[in-house]
Coordinates of C-alpha atoms and ligand atoms in Angstrom, one line a residue:
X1 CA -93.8 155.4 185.7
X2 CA -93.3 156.6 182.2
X3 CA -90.2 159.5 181.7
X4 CA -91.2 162.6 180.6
X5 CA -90.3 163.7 176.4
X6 CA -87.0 165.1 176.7
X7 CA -88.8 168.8 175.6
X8 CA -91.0 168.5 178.2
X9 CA -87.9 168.2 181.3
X10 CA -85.9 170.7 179.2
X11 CA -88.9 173.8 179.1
X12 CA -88.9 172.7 183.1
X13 CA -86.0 173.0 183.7
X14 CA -85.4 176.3 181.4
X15 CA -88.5 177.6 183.1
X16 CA -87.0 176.8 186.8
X17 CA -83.8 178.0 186.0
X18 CA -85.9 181.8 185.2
X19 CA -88.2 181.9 187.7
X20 CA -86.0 181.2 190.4
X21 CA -82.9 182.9 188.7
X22 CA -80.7 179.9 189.4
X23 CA -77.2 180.6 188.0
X24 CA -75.3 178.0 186.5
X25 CA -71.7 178.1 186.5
X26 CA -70.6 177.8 182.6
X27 CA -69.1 175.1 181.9
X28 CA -67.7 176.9 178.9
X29 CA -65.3 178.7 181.3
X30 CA -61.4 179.1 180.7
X31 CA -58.4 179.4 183.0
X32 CA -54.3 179.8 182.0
X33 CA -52.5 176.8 183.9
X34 CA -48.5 177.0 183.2
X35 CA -46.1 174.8 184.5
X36 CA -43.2 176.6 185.7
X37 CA -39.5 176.2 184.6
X38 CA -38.9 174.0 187.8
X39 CA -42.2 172.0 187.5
X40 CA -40.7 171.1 183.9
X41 CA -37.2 170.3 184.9
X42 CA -38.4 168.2 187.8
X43 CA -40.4 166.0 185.6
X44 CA -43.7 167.3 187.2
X45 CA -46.0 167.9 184.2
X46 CA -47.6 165.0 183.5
X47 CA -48.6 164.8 187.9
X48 CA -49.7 168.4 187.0
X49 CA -52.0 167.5 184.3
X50 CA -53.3 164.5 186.1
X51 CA -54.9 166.9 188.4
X52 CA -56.4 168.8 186.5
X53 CA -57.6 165.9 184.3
X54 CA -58.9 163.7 187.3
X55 CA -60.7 166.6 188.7
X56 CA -62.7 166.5 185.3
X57 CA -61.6 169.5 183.5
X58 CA -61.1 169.6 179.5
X59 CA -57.6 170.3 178.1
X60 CA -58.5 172.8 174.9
X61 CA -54.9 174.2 174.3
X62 CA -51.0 172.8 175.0
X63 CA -47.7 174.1 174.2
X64 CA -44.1 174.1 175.5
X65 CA -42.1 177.1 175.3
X66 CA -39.0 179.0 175.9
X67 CA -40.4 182.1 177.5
X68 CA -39.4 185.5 176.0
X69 CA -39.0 188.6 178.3
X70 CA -41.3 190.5 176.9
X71 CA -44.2 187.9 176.9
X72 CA -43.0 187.3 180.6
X73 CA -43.6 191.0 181.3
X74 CA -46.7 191.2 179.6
X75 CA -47.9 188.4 182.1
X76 CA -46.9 189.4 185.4
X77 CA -47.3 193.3 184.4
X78 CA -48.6 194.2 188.0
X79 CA -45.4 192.6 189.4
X80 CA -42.7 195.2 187.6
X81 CA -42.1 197.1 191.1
X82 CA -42.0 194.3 193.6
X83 CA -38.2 193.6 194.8
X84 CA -38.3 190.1 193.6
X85 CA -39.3 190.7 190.1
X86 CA -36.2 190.5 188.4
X87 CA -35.8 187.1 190.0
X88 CA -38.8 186.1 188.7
X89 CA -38.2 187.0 185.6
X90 CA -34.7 184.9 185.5
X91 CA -36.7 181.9 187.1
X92 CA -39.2 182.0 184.8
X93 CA -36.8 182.2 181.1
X94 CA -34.8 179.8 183.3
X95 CA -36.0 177.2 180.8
X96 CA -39.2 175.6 178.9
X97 CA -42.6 176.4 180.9
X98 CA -45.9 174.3 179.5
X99 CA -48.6 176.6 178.6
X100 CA -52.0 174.9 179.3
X101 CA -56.1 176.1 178.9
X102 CA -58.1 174.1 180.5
X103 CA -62.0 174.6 180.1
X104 CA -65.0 173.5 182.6
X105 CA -67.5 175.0 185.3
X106 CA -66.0 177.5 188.2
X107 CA -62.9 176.5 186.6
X108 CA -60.7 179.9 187.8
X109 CA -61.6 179.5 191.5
X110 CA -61.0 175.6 191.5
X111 CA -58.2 175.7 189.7
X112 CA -56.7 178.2 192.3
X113 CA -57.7 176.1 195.3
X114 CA -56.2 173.5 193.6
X115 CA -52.7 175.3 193.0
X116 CA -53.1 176.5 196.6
X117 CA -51.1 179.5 198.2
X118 CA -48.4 181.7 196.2
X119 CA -46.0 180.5 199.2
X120 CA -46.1 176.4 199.4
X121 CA -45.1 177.4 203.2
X122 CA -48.7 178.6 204.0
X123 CA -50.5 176.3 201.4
X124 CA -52.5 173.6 202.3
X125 CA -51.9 169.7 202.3
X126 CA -53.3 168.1 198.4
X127 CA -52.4 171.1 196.8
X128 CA -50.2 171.1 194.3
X129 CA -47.9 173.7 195.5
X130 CA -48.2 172.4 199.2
X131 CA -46.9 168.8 197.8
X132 CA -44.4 169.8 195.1
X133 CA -43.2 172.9 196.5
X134 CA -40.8 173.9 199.3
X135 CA -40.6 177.9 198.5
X136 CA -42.9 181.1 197.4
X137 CA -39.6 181.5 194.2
X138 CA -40.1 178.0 193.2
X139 CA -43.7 177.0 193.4
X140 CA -44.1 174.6 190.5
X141 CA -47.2 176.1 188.9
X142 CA -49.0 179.3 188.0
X143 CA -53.0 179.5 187.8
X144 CA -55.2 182.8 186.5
X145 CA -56.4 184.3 189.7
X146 CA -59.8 186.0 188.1
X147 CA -61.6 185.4 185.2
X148 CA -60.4 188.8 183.7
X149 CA -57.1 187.5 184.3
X150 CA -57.8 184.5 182.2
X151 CA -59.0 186.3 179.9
X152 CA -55.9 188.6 179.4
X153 CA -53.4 185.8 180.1
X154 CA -55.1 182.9 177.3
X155 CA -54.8 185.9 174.9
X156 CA -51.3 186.8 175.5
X157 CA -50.0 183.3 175.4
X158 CA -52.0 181.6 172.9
X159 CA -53.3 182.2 169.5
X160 CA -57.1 181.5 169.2
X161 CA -56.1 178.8 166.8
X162 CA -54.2 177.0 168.9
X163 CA -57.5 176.7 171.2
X164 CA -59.6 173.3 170.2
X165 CA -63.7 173.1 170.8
X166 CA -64.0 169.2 171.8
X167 CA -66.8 167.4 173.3
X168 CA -66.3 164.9 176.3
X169 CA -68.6 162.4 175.2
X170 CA -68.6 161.6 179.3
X171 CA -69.8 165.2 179.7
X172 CA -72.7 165.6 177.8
X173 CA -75.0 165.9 180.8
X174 CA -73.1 168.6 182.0
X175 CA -72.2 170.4 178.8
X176 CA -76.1 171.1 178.2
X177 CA -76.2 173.3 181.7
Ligands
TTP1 C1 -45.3 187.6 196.3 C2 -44.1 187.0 195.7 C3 -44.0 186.3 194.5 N1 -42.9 185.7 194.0 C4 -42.9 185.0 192.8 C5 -43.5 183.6 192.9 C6 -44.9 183.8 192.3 O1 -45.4 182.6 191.7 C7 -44.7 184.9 191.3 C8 -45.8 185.7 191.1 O2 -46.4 186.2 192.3 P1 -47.9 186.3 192.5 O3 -48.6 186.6 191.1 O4 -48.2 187.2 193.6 O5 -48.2 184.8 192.9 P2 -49.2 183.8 192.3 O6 -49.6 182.8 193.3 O7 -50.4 184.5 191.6 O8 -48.3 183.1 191.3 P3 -48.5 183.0 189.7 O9 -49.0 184.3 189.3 O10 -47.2 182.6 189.2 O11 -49.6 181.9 189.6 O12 -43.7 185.7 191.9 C9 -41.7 185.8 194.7 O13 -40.7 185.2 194.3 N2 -41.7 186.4 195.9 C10 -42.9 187.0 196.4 O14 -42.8 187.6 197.5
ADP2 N1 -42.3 187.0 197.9 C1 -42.0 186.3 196.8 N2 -40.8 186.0 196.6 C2 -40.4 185.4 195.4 N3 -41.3 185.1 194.4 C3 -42.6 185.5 194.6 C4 -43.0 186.1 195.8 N4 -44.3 186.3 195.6 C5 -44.7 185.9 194.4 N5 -43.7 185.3 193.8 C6 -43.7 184.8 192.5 O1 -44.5 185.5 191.6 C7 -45.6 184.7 191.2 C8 -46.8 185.5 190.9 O2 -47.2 186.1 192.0 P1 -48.8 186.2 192.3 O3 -49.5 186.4 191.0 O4 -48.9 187.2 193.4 O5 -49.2 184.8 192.9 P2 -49.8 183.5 192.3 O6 -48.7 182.9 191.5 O7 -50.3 182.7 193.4 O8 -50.9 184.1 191.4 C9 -45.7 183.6 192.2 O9 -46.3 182.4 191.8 C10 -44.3 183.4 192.6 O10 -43.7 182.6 191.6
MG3 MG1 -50.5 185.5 190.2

């Protein structure tokens, strides 16, 4: 049987997707990943970004950094009260962290289930917490936990510049959704 013109299956498709108000995740979606101080000294970045690449999702923006205070503060600005906080805050300018935005469908949720629990105690096997991580004040890895958190966070911690727009010539299929 002879395959459709390609305007043809995309007016279907574009007509499915509004008659049965089928959302699509964007693919187009953003999330802050940040290897921690102790991810970096223990050699664990390049695992880290292996998981994140073999899952499928596109690296737009990289940088290592020493961490000022004030950016640090910035980022975990619902954190200032908690008893641990100035802990964190030593932990985290403790040394270089890698800044990361990684780009791709769902990708706040995934990238969450992927990072696992706050406390590598509770989090589950194949996360990367869970298999890096003994303790909740040296878990490795930080993930955006909402999309307005993403938002906020790839704002504070990169300049827009710094951000490429690259195709995945693999991902063309999925880049037209
Ligand atoms: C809740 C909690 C957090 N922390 C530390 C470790 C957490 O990674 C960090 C921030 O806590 P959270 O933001 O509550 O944890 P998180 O999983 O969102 O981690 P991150 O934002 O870094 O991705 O504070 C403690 O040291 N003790 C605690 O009881
Ligand atoms: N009880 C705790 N004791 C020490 N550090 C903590 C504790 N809870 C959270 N943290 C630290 O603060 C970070 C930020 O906390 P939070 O945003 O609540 O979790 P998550 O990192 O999973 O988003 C955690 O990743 C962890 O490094
Ligand atoms: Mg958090």
């Amino acid at each position: 049987m002879e395959s459709l013109p390609l305007y043809v299956t995309s007016i279907v498709l574009w007509l499915t997707k509004e008659l049965f108000q089928i959302s699509v995740p964007s693919a187009k979606e953003r999330t802050f990943i940040a290897v921690k101080p102790d991810g970096v000294q223990r050699r664990l970045v390049g695992q880290v970004i292996h998981r994140f690449e073999r899952r499928g999702f596109k690296l737009v923006g990289l940088k290592l950094l020493q961490v000022s205070k004030n950016l640090l503060s910035q980022h975990y600005c619902q954190l200032t009260k908690k008893p641990f906080y100035p802990d964190l805050v030593e932990y985290m300018t403790s040394g270089p962290v890698v800044a990361m935005v990684w780009e791709g469908p769902n990708i706040v949720q995934t990238c969450r289930m992927m990072v696992g629990h706050t406390n590598p105690a509770e989090a589950h096997a194949g996360t990367i917490r869970a298999d890096f991580s003994l303790h909740v004040s040296r878990n490795v890895v930080h993930a955006s936990d909402s999309l307005e958190g993403a938002q906020r966070e790839i704002m504070l911690w990169f300049d827009g510049h710094d951000l490429l727009k690259w195709d995945c010539i693999d991902q063309s299929v999925t880049s037209e959704l």
